[in-house]
C-alpha cells in the first residue's frame, strides 16, 4: 500500500459516517415500526464504526475524531457518491444502496483483515463482526424486493456507484459477489451540492459554538 | 405475522418472555429479535417463535374445589387462630405467615 493509511481510513470513515447519517433520516418514518428500530440501530452502528476509524486516523494526524468528523470543510470529505444521496421516501433506493454498500464493504473489509498493518486488520475484524448482521439484514430485504421493478431500477442506477466505493483492484470481487458485469464506475470526487446541504445540517450545532468548545 | 421472543440473560438460566413484534417472515424476525433484545448484550440466547406455533391452554376447571391439590396449599392462618383460642392461649398469635 503506497497511499498513507490515513487516506484509506478517512475514505472508510466518511463512507460510514455519511451512510449512517443518511440511513438515520429514516428514523420515525420507516415502512413499519420494527424496521424503523432495526434500521436506526444499523445507522447508529455505522456511525460507531466511523468513530473508531476517525480515532485511528486522528492518532496518526495528531487531532481528534470530532475534528475529523465535523470540522472539515465539505470539499475535504472523501465519501463515495453512493452514500451521499438523500433517499428519504425512496425505500427501494435505500435498500438497493444498503445492499450494494454492504456487499462492497464486505469486500473491502475482507481485504483489510488481511492487511500487514495489524491495527488496520484489527479494526477491520472488529467492524466485520457487526457488519455480518447488517449484511444479513440487507440480504433478507434484497431477497424480498428483488422482483420489484422499483427495486430493480434502483439497483441499476446504483451499480456504477457501488463499484466506485472500492479501489480498482477490488472491483472484480464485488462484481463476482453480486453476480454482475463490471461497468464504468462512478469514482470518488469532490462532494457536490447535495452533500453540502447534508454537511450544513450535520455540522450546524458544532459550528454554533466557538472552536474547541467542550460539550 | 406476530413473533414472540424469549430471552436468556445468562447461560443456564431459564428463558423468560421478552416481548413480541410483527415481522413478515422468520428471517426478518431473527434480525429484529437481535436488534430489539440482544443489541446491548442483554441476552446470551433468544428463542424467536411465531405466535401461531405456541399452544396456549387456559382452561382448568375446578368444579369440585380440589384446592388441596394446589401447591400453595391451604391457608391455615384462620384455623390456627381458632386453635390457639381453644387452647386458651391469651397472647396474640401475631403474624404467623399463614
Short mmCIF file of C-alpha atoms in Angstrom, two decimals:
data_model
loop_
_atom_site.label_atom_id
_atom_site.label_comp_id
_atom_site.label_asym_id
_atom_site.label_seq_id
_atom_site.Cartn_x
_atom_site.Cartn_y
_atom_site.Cartn_z
CA UNK A 1 0.00 0.00 0.00
CA UNK A 2 1.64 3.19 -1.18
CA UNK A 3 -1.01 5.66 -0.04
CA UNK A 4 -0.80 6.81 3.56
CA UNK A 5 -3.18 4.79 5.66
CA UNK A 6 -4.97 7.93 6.84
CA UNK A 7 -6.30 8.42 3.27
CA UNK A 8 -7.79 4.97 3.39
CA UNK A 9 -9.11 5.43 6.92
CA UNK A 10 -10.78 8.72 6.05
CA UNK A 11 -12.47 7.27 2.97
CA UNK A 12 -13.81 4.44 5.06
CA UNK A 13 -14.81 6.64 7.97
CA UNK A 14 -16.50 9.21 5.72
CA UNK A 15 -18.44 6.45 3.94
CA UNK A 16 -19.65 5.03 7.25
CA UNK A 17 -20.49 8.39 8.79
CA UNK A 18 -22.42 9.70 5.80
CA UNK A 19 -24.27 6.44 5.16
CA UNK A 20 -25.11 6.23 8.86
CA UNK A 21 -26.33 9.79 8.71
CA UNK A 22 -28.46 9.19 5.60
CA UNK A 23 -29.92 5.96 6.97
CA UNK A 24 -30.74 7.68 10.25
CA UNK A 25 -33.00 10.05 8.30
CA UNK A 26 -35.46 7.13 8.21
CA UNK A 27 -35.86 7.14 11.98
CA UNK A 28 -39.54 7.60 12.71
CA UNK A 29 -40.69 7.22 9.10
CA UNK A 30 -39.55 3.74 8.02
CA UNK A 31 -42.19 1.49 6.39
CA UNK A 32 -43.10 -0.19 9.69
CA UNK A 33 -42.16 0.17 13.32
CA UNK A 34 -39.96 -2.90 13.68
CA UNK A 35 -37.93 -1.91 10.63
CA UNK A 36 -37.69 1.63 11.97
CA UNK A 37 -35.97 0.40 15.12
CA UNK A 38 -33.72 -2.06 13.28
CA UNK A 39 -32.66 0.35 10.54
CA UNK A 40 -31.99 3.13 13.04
CA UNK A 41 -29.86 0.74 15.02
CA UNK A 42 -27.86 -0.17 11.91
CA UNK A 43 -27.40 3.52 11.14
CA UNK A 44 -26.06 4.04 14.63
CA UNK A 45 -23.64 1.11 14.23
CA UNK A 46 -22.27 2.69 11.04
CA UNK A 47 -21.60 5.92 12.91
CA UNK A 48 -19.90 3.88 15.63
CA UNK A 49 -17.62 2.35 13.00
CA UNK A 50 -16.89 5.83 11.66
CA UNK A 51 -15.88 6.92 15.15
CA UNK A 52 -13.45 4.03 15.58
CA UNK A 53 -11.90 4.75 12.16
CA UNK A 54 -11.68 8.51 12.79
CA UNK A 55 -10.00 7.82 16.12
CA UNK A 56 -7.32 5.75 14.46
CA UNK A 57 -6.80 8.38 11.74
CA UNK A 58 -6.82 11.15 14.35
CA UNK A 59 -4.00 9.48 16.24
CA UNK A 60 -1.88 9.42 13.09
CA UNK A 61 -2.76 13.02 12.28
CA UNK A 62 -2.41 14.40 15.82
CA UNK A 63 -6.03 15.53 16.14
CA UNK A 64 -9.28 14.03 17.42
CA UNK A 65 -12.19 12.16 15.93
CA UNK A 66 -14.71 15.02 16.26
CA UNK A 67 -12.45 17.41 14.40
CA UNK A 68 -12.21 14.94 11.54
CA UNK A 69 -15.92 14.14 11.56
CA UNK A 70 -17.29 17.66 11.87
CA UNK A 71 -14.67 20.38 11.43
CA UNK A 72 -13.53 19.76 7.87
CA UNK A 73 -14.88 21.81 5.00
CA UNK A 74 -17.44 19.97 2.84
CA UNK A 75 -14.97 19.71 -0.04
CA UNK A 76 -12.49 17.91 2.21
CA UNK A 77 -14.73 14.87 2.74
CA UNK A 78 -13.94 11.87 0.58
CA UNK A 79 -17.06 9.71 0.92
CA UNK A 80 -18.17 7.78 -2.16
CA UNK A 81 -21.04 9.23 -4.23
CA UNK A 82 -23.09 6.12 -3.38
CA UNK A 83 -23.60 7.19 0.23
CA UNK A 84 -24.23 10.88 -0.37
CA UNK A 85 -27.70 10.99 -1.89
CA UNK A 86 -30.68 11.75 0.33
CA UNK A 87 -33.18 8.95 -0.26
CA UNK A 88 -35.90 9.64 2.29
CA UNK A 89 -39.20 8.43 0.86
CA UNK A 90 -37.46 6.04 -1.55
CA UNK A 91 -37.33 2.74 0.32
CA UNK A 92 -36.42 0.72 -2.80
CA UNK A 93 -33.48 3.03 -3.43
CA UNK A 94 -32.46 2.93 0.22
CA UNK A 95 -32.45 -0.87 0.28
CA UNK A 96 -30.64 -1.08 -3.07
CA UNK A 97 -27.97 1.21 -1.66
CA UNK A 98 -27.85 -0.63 1.66
CA UNK A 99 -27.44 -3.97 -0.13
CA UNK A 100 -24.78 -2.71 -2.54
CA UNK A 101 -22.88 -0.82 0.13
CA UNK A 102 -22.81 -3.83 2.45
CA UNK A 103 -21.57 -6.02 -0.40
CA UNK A 104 -18.83 -3.53 -1.32
CA UNK A 105 -17.94 -3.05 2.32
CA UNK A 106 -17.66 -6.81 2.81
CA UNK A 107 -15.10 -6.97 0.00
CA UNK A 108 -13.18 -4.01 1.42
CA UNK A 109 -13.20 -5.33 4.97
CA UNK A 110 -12.10 -8.78 3.84
CA UNK A 111 -9.10 -7.19 2.12
CA UNK A 112 -8.31 -5.04 5.18
CA UNK A 113 -8.45 -8.04 7.51
CA UNK A 114 -5.54 -9.46 5.50
CA UNK A 115 -3.56 -6.21 5.82
CA UNK A 116 0.01 -6.48 7.15
CA UNK A 117 -0.85 -3.42 9.28
CA UNK A 118 -2.05 -5.11 12.48
CA UNK A 119 -4.08 -2.11 13.62
CA UNK A 120 -5.96 -1.91 10.33
CA UNK A 121 -6.54 -5.64 10.31
CA UNK A 122 -7.74 -5.49 13.91
CA UNK A 123 -10.24 -2.69 13.39
CA UNK A 124 -11.49 -4.39 10.21
CA UNK A 125 -12.11 -7.63 12.09
CA UNK A 126 -13.99 -5.73 14.80
CA UNK A 127 -16.16 -3.89 12.30
CA UNK A 128 -16.78 -7.11 10.40
CA UNK A 129 -18.38 -8.74 13.43
CA UNK A 130 -21.15 -6.13 13.36
CA UNK A 131 -21.34 -5.82 9.60
CA UNK A 132 -22.20 -9.51 9.40
CA UNK A 133 -25.64 -8.64 10.78
CA UNK A 134 -26.01 -5.61 8.55
CA UNK A 135 -25.36 -7.91 5.59
CA UNK A 136 -27.97 -10.39 6.80
CA UNK A 137 -30.43 -7.52 7.10
CA UNK A 138 -29.57 -6.19 3.63
CA UNK A 139 -29.72 -9.64 2.07
CA UNK A 140 -33.11 -10.54 3.51
CA UNK A 141 -34.51 -7.27 2.15
CA UNK A 142 -32.91 -7.83 -1.25
CA UNK A 143 -34.47 -11.28 -1.36
CA UNK A 144 -37.85 -9.77 -0.59
CA UNK A 145 -37.63 -6.92 -3.10
CA UNK A 146 -35.54 -8.39 -5.91
CA UNK A 147 -38.53 -8.96 -8.23
CA UNK A 148 -39.95 -5.50 -7.62
CA UNK A 149 -39.46 -3.26 -10.69
CA UNK A 150 -38.77 -0.26 -8.48
CA UNK A 151 -36.02 -2.13 -6.67
CA UNK A 152 -34.51 -3.42 -9.94
CA UNK A 153 -34.39 0.13 -11.31
CA UNK A 154 -32.88 1.49 -8.10
CA UNK A 155 -30.27 -1.26 -8.18
CA UNK A 156 -29.30 -0.49 -11.80
CA UNK A 157 -28.85 3.20 -11.03
CA UNK A 158 -26.53 2.44 -8.10
CA UNK A 159 -24.41 -0.33 -9.53
CA UNK A 160 -21.77 2.04 -11.04
CA UNK A 161 -21.75 3.99 -7.76
CA UNK A 162 -21.22 0.82 -5.75
CA UNK A 163 -18.14 -0.06 -7.84
CA UNK A 164 -16.79 3.41 -7.06
CA UNK A 165 -16.77 2.63 -3.32
CA UNK A 166 -13.85 0.25 -3.88
CA UNK A 167 -10.29 0.62 -5.05
CA UNK A 168 -9.97 -0.61 -8.67
CA UNK A 169 -8.26 -3.87 -7.69
CA UNK A 170 -11.22 -4.89 -5.51
CA UNK A 171 -13.99 -4.18 -8.02
CA UNK A 172 -13.93 -7.57 -9.76
CA UNK A 173 -14.60 -9.18 -6.38
CA UNK A 174 -17.71 -7.07 -5.91
CA UNK A 175 -18.93 -7.90 -9.42
CA UNK A 176 -18.47 -11.56 -8.68
CA UNK A 177 -20.15 -11.26 -5.30
CA UNK A 178 -23.34 -9.70 -6.65
CA UNK A 179 -23.21 -11.61 -9.96
CA UNK A 180 -22.93 -8.57 -12.21
CA UNK A 181 -20.68 -7.42 -15.02
CA UNK A 182 -18.39 -4.53 -14.19
CA UNK A 183 -19.42 -1.22 -15.75
CA UNK A 184 -17.83 2.22 -15.82
CA UNK A 185 -17.66 3.14 -12.12
CA UNK A 186 -18.58 6.49 -10.59
CA UNK A 187 -15.34 7.44 -8.86
CA UNK A 188 -14.93 9.40 -5.66
CA UNK A 189 -14.68 13.12 -6.34
CA UNK A 190 -15.16 16.41 -4.54
CA UNK A 191 -18.63 16.23 -3.00
CA UNK A 192 -21.36 18.24 -4.70
CA UNK A 193 -24.21 20.48 -3.60
CA UNK A 194 -26.35 17.69 -2.16
CA UNK A 195 -23.52 16.81 0.18
CA UNK A 196 -23.06 20.45 1.10
CA UNK A 197 -26.68 20.61 2.29
CA UNK A 198 -26.11 17.49 4.38
CA UNK A 199 -22.88 18.94 5.78
CA UNK A 200 -24.65 22.16 6.72
CA UNK A 201 -27.15 20.25 8.78
CA UNK A 202 -24.68 17.75 10.18
CA UNK A 203 -22.25 20.36 11.47
CA UNK A 204 -24.82 23.00 12.40
CA UNK A 205 -24.67 22.56 16.15
CA UNK A 206 -20.92 22.08 16.23
CA UNK A 207 -20.43 25.31 14.25
CA UNK A 208 -22.79 27.21 16.54
CA UNK A 209 -20.22 27.06 19.35
CA UNK A 210 -16.72 28.50 19.40
CA UNK A 211 -13.99 26.22 18.06
CA UNK A 212 -12.67 23.92 20.73
CA UNK A 213 -15.83 24.17 22.87
CA UNK A 214 -16.21 21.38 25.41
CA UNK A 215 -19.57 19.58 25.21
CA UNK B 1 -47.13 -12.36 11.47
CA UNK B 2 -46.51 -11.93 15.18
CA UNK B 3 -43.40 -13.41 16.77
CA UNK B 4 -42.79 -13.98 20.45
CA UNK B 5 -39.31 -13.65 21.86
CA UNK B 6 -37.93 -15.40 24.90
CA UNK B 7 -34.56 -14.33 26.19
CA UNK B 8 -31.91 -15.92 28.32
CA UNK B 9 -29.84 -13.50 30.34
CA UNK B 10 -27.10 -15.90 31.35
CA UNK B 11 -26.10 -19.37 30.27
CA UNK B 12 -28.00 -21.98 32.24
CA UNK B 13 -30.83 -19.65 33.24
CA UNK B 14 -34.40 -20.20 32.08
CA UNK B 15 -35.68 -18.33 29.03
CA UNK B 16 -38.10 -15.57 30.01
CA UNK B 17 -40.67 -13.93 27.75
CA UNK B 18 -39.22 -10.67 26.44
CA UNK B 19 -41.99 -9.34 24.20
CA UNK B 20 -43.42 -9.62 20.72
CA UNK B 21 -43.36 -7.86 17.37
CA UNK B 22 -44.56 -8.06 13.78
CA UNK B 23 -42.28 -9.44 11.08
CA UNK B 24 -43.02 -10.69 7.56
CA UNK B 25 -41.08 -13.95 7.98
CA UNK B 26 -38.62 -15.81 10.18
CA UNK B 27 -35.54 -14.15 8.65
CA UNK B 28 -36.91 -10.69 9.45
CA UNK B 29 -38.00 -11.88 12.88
CA UNK B 30 -34.49 -13.14 13.64
CA UNK B 31 -32.96 -9.84 12.58
CA UNK B 32 -35.44 -7.81 14.60
CA UNK B 33 -35.10 -10.04 17.67
CA UNK B 34 -31.36 -9.47 17.54
CA UNK B 35 -31.83 -5.69 17.35
CA UNK B 36 -34.54 -5.47 19.99
CA UNK B 37 -33.42 -7.98 22.60
CA UNK B 38 -29.69 -8.58 22.26
CA UNK B 39 -28.17 -5.42 20.85
CA UNK B 40 -26.84 -4.30 24.21
CA UNK B 41 -25.59 -7.75 25.15
CA UNK B 42 -28.60 -8.11 27.46
CA UNK B 43 -29.23 -11.67 26.27
CA UNK B 44 -26.96 -14.62 25.60
CA UNK B 45 -29.60 -16.51 23.61
CA UNK B 46 -33.06 -15.92 22.16
CA UNK B 47 -36.00 -18.11 21.18
CA UNK B 48 -37.91 -16.48 18.32
CA UNK B 49 -41.24 -18.22 17.86
CA UNK B 50 -44.20 -17.48 15.58
CA UNK B 51 -47.09 -16.81 17.96
CA UNK B 52 -49.35 -19.17 15.99
CA UNK B 53 -46.96 -22.02 16.80
CA UNK B 54 -47.46 -21.55 20.50
CA UNK B 55 -50.17 -23.71 22.04
CA UNK B 56 -51.95 -21.86 24.77
CA UNK B 57 -54.04 -23.76 27.30
CA UNK B 58 -56.00 -21.55 29.59
CA UNK B 59 -58.98 -23.51 30.89
CA UNK B 60 -58.53 -25.52 34.04
CA UNK B 61 -61.91 -26.49 35.52
CA UNK B 62 -62.00 -26.83 39.28
CA UNK B 63 -65.66 -27.75 39.75
CA UNK B 64 -65.14 -29.72 42.96
CA UNK B 65 -62.92 -27.23 44.72
CA UNK B 66 -59.92 -29.53 44.87
CA UNK B 67 -57.71 -26.76 46.06
CA UNK B 68 -55.75 -29.11 48.29
CA UNK B 69 -54.02 -30.07 45.04
CA UNK B 70 -52.63 -26.61 44.65
CA UNK B 71 -49.02 -26.11 45.50
CA UNK B 72 -49.77 -23.18 47.76
CA UNK B 73 -51.91 -25.49 49.94
CA UNK B 74 -54.43 -24.29 52.48
CA UNK B 75 -54.35 -21.01 54.29
CA UNK B 76 -54.06 -22.08 57.92
CA UNK B 77 -53.97 -18.63 59.42
CA UNK B 78 -57.65 -18.54 60.42
CA UNK B 79 -57.64 -22.11 61.66
CA UNK B 80 -54.55 -21.53 63.66
CA UNK B 81 -56.14 -18.56 65.37
CA UNK B 82 -59.16 -20.67 66.35
CA UNK B 83 -56.94 -23.48 67.56
CA UNK B 84 -54.94 -21.10 69.70
CA UNK B 85 -58.12 -19.67 71.19
CA UNK B 86 -59.33 -23.13 72.09
CA UNK B 87 -56.03 -23.94 73.66
CA UNK B 88 -56.57 -20.96 75.88
CA UNK B 89 -53.63 -19.02 74.67
CA UNK B 90 -54.10 -15.49 75.97
CA UNK B 91 -51.34 -13.90 73.97
CA UNK B 92 -51.82 -12.67 70.48
CA UNK B 93 -50.57 -15.12 67.92
CA UNK B 94 -49.08 -12.27 65.93
CA UNK B 95 -48.20 -12.89 62.36
CA UNK B 96 -47.63 -16.49 61.59
CA UNK B 97 -47.07 -16.07 57.93
CA UNK B 98 -50.15 -18.10 57.03
#
